[in-house]
Coordinates of C-alpha atoms (C1' of nucleotides) in Angstrom, one line a residue:
Chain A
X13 CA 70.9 48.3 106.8
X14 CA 74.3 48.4 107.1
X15 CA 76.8 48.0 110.2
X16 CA 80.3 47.9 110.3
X17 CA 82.8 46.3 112.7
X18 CA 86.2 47.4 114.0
X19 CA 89.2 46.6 116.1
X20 CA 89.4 50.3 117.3
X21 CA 88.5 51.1 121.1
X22 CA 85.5 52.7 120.0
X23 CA 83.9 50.0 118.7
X24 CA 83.0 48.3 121.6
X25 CA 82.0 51.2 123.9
X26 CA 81.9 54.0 121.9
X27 CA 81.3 53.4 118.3
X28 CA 79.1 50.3 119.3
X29 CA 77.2 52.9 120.8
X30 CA 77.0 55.2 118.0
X31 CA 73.1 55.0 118.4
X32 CA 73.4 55.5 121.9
X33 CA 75.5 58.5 121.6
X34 CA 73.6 60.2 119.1
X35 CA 70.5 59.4 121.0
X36 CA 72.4 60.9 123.8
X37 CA 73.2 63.9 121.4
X38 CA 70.0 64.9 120.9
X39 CA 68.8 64.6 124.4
X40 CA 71.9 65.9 125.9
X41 CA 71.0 68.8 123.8
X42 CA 68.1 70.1 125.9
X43 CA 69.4 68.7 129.1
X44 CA 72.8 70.9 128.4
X45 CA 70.3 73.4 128.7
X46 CA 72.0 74.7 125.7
X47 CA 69.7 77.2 123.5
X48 CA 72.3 78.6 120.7
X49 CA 74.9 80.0 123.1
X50 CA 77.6 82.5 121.5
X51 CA 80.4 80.4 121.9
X52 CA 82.8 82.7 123.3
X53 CA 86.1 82.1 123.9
X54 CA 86.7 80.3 120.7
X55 CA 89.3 81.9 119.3
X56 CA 91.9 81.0 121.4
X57 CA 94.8 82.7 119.3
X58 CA 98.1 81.4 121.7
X59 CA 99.0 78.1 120.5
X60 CA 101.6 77.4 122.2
X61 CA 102.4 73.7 122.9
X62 CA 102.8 73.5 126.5
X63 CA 99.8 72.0 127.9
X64 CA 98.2 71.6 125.0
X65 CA 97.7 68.2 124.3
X66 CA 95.7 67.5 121.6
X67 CA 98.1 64.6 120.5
X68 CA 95.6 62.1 121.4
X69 CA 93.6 63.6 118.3
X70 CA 95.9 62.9 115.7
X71 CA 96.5 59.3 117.1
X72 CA 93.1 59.0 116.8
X73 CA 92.9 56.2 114.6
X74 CA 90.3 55.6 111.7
X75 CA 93.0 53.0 110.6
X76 CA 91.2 50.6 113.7
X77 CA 87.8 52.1 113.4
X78 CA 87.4 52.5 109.8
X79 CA 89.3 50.1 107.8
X80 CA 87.3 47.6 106.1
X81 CA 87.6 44.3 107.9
X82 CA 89.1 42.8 104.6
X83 CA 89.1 44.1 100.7
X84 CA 87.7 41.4 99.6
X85 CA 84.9 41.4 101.7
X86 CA 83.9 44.9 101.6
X87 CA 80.1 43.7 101.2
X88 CA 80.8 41.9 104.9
X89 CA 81.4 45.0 106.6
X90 CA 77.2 46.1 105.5
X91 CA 76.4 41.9 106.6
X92 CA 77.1 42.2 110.0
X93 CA 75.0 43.6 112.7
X94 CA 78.2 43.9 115.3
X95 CA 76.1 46.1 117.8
X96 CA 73.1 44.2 118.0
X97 CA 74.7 42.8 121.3
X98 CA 75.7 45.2 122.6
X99 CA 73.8 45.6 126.1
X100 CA 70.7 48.0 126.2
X101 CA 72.1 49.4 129.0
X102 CA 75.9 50.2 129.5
X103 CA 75.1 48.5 132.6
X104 CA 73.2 45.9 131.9
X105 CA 76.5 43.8 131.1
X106 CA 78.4 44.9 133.7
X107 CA 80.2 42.2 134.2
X108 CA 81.9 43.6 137.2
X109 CA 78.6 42.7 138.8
X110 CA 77.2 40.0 136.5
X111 CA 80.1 37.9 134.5
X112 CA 80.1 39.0 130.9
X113 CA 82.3 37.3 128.6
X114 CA 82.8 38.7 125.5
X115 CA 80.8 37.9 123.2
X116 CA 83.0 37.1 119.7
X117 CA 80.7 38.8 117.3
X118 CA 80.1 42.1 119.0
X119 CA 81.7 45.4 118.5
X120 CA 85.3 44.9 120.3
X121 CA 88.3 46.8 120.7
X122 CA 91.8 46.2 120.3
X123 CA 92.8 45.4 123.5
X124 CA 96.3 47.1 124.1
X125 CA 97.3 44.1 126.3
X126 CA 99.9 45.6 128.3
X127 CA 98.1 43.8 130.9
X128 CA 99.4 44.0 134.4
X129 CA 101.2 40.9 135.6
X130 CA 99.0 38.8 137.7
X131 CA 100.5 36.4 139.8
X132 CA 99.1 33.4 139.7
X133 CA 96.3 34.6 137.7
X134 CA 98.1 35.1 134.2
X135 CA 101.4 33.9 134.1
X136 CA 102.5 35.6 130.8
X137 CA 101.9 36.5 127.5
X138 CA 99.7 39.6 126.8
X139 CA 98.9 38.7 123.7
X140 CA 97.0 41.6 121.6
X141 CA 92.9 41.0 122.6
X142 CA 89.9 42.2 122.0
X143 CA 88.1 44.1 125.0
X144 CA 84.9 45.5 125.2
X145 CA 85.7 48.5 127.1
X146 CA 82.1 49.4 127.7
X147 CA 81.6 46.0 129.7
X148 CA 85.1 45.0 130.7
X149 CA 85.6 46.8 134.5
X150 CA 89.2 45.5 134.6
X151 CA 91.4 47.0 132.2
X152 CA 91.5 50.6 131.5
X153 CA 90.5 52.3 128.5
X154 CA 93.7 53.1 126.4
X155 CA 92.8 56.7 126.0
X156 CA 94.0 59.6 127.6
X157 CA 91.6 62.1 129.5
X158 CA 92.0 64.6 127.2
X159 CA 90.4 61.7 124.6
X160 CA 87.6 60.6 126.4
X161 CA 86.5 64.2 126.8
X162 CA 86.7 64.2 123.2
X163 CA 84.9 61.3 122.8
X164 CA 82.1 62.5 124.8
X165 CA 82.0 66.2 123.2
X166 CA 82.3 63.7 120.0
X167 CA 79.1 61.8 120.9
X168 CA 77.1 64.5 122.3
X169 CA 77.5 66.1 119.0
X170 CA 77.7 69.1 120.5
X171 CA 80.4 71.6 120.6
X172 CA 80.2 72.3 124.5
X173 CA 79.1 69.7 126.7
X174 CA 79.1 70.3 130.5
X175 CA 80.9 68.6 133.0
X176 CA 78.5 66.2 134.5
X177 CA 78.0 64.8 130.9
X178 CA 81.7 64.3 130.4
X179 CA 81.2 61.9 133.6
X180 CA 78.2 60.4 132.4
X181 CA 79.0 59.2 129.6
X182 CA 83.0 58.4 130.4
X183 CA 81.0 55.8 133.3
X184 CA 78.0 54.6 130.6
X185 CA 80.7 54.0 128.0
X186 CA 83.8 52.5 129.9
X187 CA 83.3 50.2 132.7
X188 CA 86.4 50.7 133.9
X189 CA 85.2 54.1 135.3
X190 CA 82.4 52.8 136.9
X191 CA 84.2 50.9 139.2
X192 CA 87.7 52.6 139.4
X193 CA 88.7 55.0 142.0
X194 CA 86.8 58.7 141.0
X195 CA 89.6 60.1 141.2
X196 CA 89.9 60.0 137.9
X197 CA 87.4 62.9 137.7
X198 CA 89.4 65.0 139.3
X199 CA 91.9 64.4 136.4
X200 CA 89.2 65.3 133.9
X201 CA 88.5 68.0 136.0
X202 CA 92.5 69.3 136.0
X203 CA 92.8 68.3 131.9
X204 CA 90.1 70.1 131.1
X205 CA 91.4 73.9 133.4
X206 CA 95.1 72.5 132.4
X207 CA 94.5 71.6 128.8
X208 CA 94.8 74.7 126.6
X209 CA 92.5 72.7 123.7
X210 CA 89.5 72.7 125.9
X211 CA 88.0 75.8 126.7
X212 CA 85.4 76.7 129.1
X213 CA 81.8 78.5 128.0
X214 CA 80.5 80.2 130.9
X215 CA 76.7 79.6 131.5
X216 CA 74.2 82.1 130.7
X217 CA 73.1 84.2 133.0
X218 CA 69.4 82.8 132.2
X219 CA 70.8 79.1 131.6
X220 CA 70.8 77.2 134.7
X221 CA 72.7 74.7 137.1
X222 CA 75.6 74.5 137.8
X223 CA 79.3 75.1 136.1
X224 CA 80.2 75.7 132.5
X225 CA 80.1 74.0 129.2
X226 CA 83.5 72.9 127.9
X227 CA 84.4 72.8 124.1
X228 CA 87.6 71.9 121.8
X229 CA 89.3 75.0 120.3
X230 CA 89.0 74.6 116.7
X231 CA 92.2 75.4 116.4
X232 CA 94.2 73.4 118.0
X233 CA 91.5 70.7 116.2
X234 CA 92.9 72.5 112.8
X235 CA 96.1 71.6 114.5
X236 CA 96.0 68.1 115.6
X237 CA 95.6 67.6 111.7
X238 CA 98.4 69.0 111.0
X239 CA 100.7 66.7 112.6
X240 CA 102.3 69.1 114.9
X241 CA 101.8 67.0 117.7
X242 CA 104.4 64.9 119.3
X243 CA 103.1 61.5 119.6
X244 CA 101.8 61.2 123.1
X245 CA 102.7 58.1 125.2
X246 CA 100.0 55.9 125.7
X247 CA 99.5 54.5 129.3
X248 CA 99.8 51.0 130.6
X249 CA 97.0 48.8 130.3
X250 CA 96.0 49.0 133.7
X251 CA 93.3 46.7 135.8
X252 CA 91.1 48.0 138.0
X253 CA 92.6 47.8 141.9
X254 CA 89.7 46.3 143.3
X255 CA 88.6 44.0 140.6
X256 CA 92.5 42.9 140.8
X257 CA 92.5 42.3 144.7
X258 CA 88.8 40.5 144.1
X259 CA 90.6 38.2 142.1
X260 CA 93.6 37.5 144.0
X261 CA 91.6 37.2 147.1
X262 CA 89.2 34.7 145.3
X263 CA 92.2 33.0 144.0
X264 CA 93.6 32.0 147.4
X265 CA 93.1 28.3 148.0
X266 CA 89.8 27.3 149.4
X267 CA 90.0 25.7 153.1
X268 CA 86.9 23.9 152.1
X269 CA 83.9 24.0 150.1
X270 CA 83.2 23.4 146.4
X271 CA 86.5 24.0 144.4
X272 CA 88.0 22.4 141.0
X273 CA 91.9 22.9 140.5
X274 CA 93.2 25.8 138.1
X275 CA 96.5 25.6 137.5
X276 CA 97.1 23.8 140.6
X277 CA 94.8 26.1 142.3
X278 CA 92.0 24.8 144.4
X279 CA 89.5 27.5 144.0
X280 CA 85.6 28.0 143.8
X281 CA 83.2 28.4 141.3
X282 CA 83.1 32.2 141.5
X283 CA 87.1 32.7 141.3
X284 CA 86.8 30.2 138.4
X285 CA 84.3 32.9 137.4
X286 CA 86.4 35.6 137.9
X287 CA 89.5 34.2 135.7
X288 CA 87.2 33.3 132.8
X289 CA 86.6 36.8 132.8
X290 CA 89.4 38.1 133.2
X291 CA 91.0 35.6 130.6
X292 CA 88.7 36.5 128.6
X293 CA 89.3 40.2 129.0
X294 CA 93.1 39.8 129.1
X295 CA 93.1 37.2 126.1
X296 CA 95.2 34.9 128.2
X297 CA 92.8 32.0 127.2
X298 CA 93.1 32.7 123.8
X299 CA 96.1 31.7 121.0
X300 CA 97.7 34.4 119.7
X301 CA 99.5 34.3 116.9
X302 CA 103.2 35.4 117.8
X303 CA 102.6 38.2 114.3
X304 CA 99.8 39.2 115.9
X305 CA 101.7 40.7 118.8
X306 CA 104.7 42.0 116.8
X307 CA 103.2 42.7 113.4
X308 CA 100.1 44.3 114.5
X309 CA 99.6 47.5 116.1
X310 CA 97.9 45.9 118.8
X311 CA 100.9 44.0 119.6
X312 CA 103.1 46.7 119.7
X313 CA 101.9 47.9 122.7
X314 CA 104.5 48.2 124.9
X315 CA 104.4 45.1 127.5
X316 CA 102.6 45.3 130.9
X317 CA 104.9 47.8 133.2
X318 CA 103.0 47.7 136.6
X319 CA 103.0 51.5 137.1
X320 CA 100.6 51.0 139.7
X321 CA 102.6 48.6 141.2
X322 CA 105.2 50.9 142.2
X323 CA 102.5 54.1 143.2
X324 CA 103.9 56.3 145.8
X325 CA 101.0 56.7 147.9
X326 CA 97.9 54.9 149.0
X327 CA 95.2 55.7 146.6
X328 CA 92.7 57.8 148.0
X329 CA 90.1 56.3 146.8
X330 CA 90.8 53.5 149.2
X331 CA 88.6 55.6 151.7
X332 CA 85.0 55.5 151.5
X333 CA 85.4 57.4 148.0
X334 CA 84.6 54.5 145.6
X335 CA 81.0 54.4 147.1
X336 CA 80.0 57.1 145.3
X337 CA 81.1 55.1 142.0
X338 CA 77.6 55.3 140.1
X339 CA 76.5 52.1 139.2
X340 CA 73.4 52.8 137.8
X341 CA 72.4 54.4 134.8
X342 CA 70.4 57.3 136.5
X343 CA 73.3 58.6 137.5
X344 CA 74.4 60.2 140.1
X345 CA 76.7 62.2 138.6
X346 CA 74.2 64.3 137.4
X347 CA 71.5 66.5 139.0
X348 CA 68.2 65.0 138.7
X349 CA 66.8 67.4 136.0
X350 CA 69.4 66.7 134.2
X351 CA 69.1 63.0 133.6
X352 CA 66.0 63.5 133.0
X353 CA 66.3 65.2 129.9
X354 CA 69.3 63.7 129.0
X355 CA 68.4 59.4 129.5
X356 CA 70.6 56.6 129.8
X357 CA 73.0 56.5 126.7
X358 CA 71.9 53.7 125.1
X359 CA 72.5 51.9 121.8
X360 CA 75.1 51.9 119.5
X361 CA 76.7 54.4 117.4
X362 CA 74.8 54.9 114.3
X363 CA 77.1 53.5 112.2
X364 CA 74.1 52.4 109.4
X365 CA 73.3 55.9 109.1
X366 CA 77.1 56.9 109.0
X367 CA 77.7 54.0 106.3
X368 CA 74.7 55.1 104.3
X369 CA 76.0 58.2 103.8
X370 CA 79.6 57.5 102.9
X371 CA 77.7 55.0 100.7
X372 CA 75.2 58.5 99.5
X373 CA 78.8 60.6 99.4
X374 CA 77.4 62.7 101.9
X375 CA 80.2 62.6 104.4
X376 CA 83.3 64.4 103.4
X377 CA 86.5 64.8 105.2
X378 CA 87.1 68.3 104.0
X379 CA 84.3 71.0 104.0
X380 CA 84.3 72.6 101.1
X381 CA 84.3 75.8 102.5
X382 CA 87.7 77.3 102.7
X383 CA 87.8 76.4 106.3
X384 CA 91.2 75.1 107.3
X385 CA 94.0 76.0 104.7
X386 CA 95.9 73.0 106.6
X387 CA 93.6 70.7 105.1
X388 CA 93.2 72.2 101.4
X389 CA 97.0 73.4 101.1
X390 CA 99.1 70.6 102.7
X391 CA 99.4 67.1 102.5
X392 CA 98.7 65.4 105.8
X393 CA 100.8 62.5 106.4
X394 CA 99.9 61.6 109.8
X395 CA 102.1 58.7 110.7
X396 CA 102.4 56.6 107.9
X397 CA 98.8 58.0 106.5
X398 CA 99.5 60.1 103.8
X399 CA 96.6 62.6 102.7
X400 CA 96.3 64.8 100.4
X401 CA 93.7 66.9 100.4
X402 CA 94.6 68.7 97.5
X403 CA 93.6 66.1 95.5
X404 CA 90.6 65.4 96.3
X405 CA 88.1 67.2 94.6
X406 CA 85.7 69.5 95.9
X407 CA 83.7 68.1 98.7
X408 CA 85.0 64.6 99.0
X409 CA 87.7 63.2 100.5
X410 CA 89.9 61.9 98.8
X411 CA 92.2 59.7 101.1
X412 CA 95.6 58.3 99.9
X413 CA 97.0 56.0 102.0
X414 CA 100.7 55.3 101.3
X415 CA 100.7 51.3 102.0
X416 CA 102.8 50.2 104.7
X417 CA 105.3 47.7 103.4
X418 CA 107.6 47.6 106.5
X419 CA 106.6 47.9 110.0
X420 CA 108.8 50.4 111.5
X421 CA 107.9 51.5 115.1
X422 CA 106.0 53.8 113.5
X423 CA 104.1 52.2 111.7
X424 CA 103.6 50.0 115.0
X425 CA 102.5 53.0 116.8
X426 CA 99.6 53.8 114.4
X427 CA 98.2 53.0 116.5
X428 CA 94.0 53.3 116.4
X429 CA 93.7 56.9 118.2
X430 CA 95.7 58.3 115.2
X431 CA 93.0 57.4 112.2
X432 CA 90.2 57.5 114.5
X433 CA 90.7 61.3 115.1
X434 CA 89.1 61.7 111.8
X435 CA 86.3 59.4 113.1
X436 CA 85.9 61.2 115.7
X437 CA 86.1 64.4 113.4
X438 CA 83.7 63.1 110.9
X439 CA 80.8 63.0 112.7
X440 CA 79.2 66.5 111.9
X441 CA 78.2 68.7 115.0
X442 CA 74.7 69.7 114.4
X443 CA 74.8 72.9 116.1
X444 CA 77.9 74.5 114.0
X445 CA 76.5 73.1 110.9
X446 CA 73.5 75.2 111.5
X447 CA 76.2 77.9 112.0
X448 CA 77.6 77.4 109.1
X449 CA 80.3 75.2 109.1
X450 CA 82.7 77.3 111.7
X451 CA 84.0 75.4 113.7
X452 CA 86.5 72.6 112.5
X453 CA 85.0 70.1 114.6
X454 CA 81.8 70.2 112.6
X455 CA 83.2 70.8 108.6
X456 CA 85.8 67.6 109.2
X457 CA 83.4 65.0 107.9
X458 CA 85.1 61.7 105.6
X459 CA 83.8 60.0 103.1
X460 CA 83.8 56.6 104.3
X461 CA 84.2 55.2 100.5
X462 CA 87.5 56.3 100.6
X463 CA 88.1 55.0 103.8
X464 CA 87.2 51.6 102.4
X465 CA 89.7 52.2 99.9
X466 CA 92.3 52.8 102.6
X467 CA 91.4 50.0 104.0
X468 CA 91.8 47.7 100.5
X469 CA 95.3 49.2 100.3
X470 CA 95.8 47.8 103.7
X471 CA 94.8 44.5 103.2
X472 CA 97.9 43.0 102.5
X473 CA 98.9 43.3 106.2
X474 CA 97.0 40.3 107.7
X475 CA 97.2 42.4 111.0
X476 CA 95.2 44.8 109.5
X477 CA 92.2 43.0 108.6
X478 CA 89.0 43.6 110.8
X479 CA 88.1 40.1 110.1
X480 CA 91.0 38.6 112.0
X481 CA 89.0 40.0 115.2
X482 CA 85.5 39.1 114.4
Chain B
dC29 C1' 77.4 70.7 151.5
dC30 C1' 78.8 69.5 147.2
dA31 C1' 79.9 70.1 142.4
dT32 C1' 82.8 72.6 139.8
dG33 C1' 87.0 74.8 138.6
dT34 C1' 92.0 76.2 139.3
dT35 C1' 96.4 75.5 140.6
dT36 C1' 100.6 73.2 142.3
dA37 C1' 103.5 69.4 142.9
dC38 C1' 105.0 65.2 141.9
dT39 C1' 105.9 60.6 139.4
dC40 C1' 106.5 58.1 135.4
dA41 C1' 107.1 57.1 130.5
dT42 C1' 108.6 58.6 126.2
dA43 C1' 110.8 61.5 122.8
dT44 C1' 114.8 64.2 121.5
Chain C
dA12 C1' 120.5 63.7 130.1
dT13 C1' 116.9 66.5 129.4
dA14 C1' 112.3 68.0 127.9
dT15 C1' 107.8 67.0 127.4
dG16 C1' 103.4 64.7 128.0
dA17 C1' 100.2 62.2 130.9
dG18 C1' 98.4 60.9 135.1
dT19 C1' 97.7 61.4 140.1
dA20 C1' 97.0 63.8 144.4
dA21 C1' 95.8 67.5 146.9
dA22 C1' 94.7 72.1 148.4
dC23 C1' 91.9 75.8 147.7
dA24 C1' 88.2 78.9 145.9
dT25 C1' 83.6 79.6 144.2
dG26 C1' 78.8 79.2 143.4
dG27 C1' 74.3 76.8 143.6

DNA sequence: CCATGTTTACTCATAT
DNA sequence: ATATGAGTAAACATGG
């Protein structure tokens, strides 16, 4: 069997947990409660710009997540077994309770190490790291809201997913969720009412619980493609408040007891603890090769900017809030029944199965129906990526990736969100395959061959190889 | 009561 | 400088 590693975010937490996810998919299929709803409201015909950001999609980047670790050594990418450990449980490596360093063969991602100064903790240099989003509770995910819901629509393989799964599996996925302020689901909450690209599918009037499913209008999925999207601006790495404080606190000097000097630092075993995590999560342990920060797109994240540090009000989720941070896999996000059918998302993504059939040419970027004229009529240069579709015969994709031979800030900002749209796009969506390919979600599949061969065009760039990171 | 959903207001970062 | 996008916070309504 075949497995594949990448640098892109979803490799640690979400495309590490391909199996998981698509074991999730099928359960989250009867605990959706979904029989074979009409999908109303799908043909969202205004598509106007305003609020509609689906920029995250087209910086989705299969350049991170799909790009062969090195030309030479395609036959690697099918050697390696990156997921085998990855935790059972989301949670079973939650380092936020239990220290978990990474481990330097597992599924990583690029950590976009616009880490937040530290004082006294890490001193400088944010040099471009690996995290393992799915483990690492300190540094927040790189993606935008409007991505993660994505991602879990993505990995439920469904087209509508309800809220409570949107939760579940941001938390089982991205440690940083678990333990951050939940808050933040109020902002999924408010992208998803705000964000013209989702659109909400009432319940049946036989289906119950509680609240509506959510899906992506294909259109503004045709869209993304299209490159009509601004390039959204991606937030600052940012470390979970009370992981940060539990390190500063631990990192005051120690009046007495067992200590060993860190930098000067008299501390204890468990703040030594704590900064081998976080060094390890923040890569300030590690040497990084000055190119790696400029030349690569994980460098070119722009340096640390402690938003946070300047926030206008006290978080509310200093109150009694963060208590209610699940911490378990039977959630409590969702209603009992409900994890019930649906499990704990475990595994990894199923990226054997997904490898086998680029390998079988069964995965094709383009569905050869005449779904989206975008894809069949234009060429698609998504930041640097050109595509033509055109060329490509029927039913495969046929990827053409104009090789980088500067780095413009661009270029830089290909960065893995763009490429991985069509990742996340590949993945057919069971449901509206059995409905016959109409939604764009489901008919954007890619022949992963061809993404091999994007990747061999890339492997000049040093920066670009997978194997630098593994 | 609580989860869900909508809306408004605001800040900040980035693009133009 | 301005427009836009993203995130955050909060108030409020609704329904199970």
């Amino acid at each position: 069997m075949h497995s594949l590693s990448f640098t892109d975010p979803w490799s640690d937490s979400s495309v590490c947990l391909e199996k998981e996810l698509v074991t999730a998919a099928a359960q989250a299929e009867e605990w959706d409660g979904i029989t074979n709803n009409n999908n109303i409201c799908c043909s969202s015909v205004n598509l106007d710009d305003s609020l509609t950001s689906l920029q995250w999609l087209q910086e989705f980047s299969i350049l991170g997540a799909y790009v062969p670790q090195q030309v030479n050594q395609q036959t690697h990418l099918f050697g390696q077994q990156l997921s085998s450990n990855a935790p059972a449980s989301s949670l079973a490596g939650d380092p936020a309770s239990v220290g978990m360093p990474l481990s330097p063969g597992k599924p990583i991602a690029a950590a976009y190490s616009r880490m937040q100064s530290l004082p006294g903790i890490v001193a400088h240099g944010h040099c471009p790291d690996e995290v393992d989003y799915k483990t690492n509770p300190h540094i927040k995910p790189p993606y935008s809201y409007a991505t993660l819901i994505c991602m879990a629509m993505q990995a439920s393989k469904k087209t509508k997913i309800t809220l409570s799964f949107i939760y579940k599996w941001i938390t089982d996925n991205f440690c940083y969720y678990r333990h951050a302020n939940p808050t933040w689901q109020n902002s999924i909450r408010h992208n998803l009412s705000l964000n013209k690209c989702f659109i909400k599918v009432p319940r049946q009037k036989d289906e119950p619980g509680k609240g509506g499913f959510w899906k992506i209008d294909p259109q503004y999925a045709e869209r993304l493609l299209s490159g009509a999207y601004k390039k959204r601006r991606m937030p600052p790495v940012q470390i979970n408040p009370a992981l940060q404080n539990r390190l500063r606190v631990n990192l005051q000097p120690q009046p007495r007891g067992p200590c060993s000097p860190i930098g000067g630092l008299c501390v204890n075993p468990e703040s030594q603890r704590l900064l081998r995590e976080f060094e390890e999560a923040t890569g300030a342990d590690q040497n990084c090769a000055p190119h790696m920060a400029e030349g690569t797109m994980l460098g070119s994240w722009p340096v640390v900017r402690g938003r946070d540090g300047n926030k206008r009000k006290q978080s509310v989720g200093t109150r009694n809030e963060a208590s209610k941070i699940p911490r378990h896999s039977s959630s409590p996000l969702l209603p009992v029944d409900e994890q019930k059918e649906i499990g704990p998302l475990k595994g990894d993504f199923d990226w054997d199965a997904l490898l086998d059939s680029a390998l079988s040419g069964e995965l094709n970027l383009w569905s050869e129906e005449p779904f989206s004229p975008i894809m069949k009529d234009e060429n698609l240069t998504v930041r640097g990526t050109h595509i033509s579709p055109g060329e490509a015969p029927v039913g495969t994709a046929d990827i053409h990736v104009l090789v980088e031979t500067q780095r413009s800030n661009e270029v830089s900002d290909f960065d893995e969100e763009t490429l991985l749209a069509s990742a996340f796009l590949e993945s057919p969506w069971p449901e509206e395959e059995e409905q016959g390919h109409n939604d764009f979600l489901s008919s954007s599949t890619v022949n992963l061959d061809q993404l091999f061969d994007l990747g061999e065009s890339l492997g000049g760039d040093p920066s670009l190889r997978l194997d630098n990171l593994i």
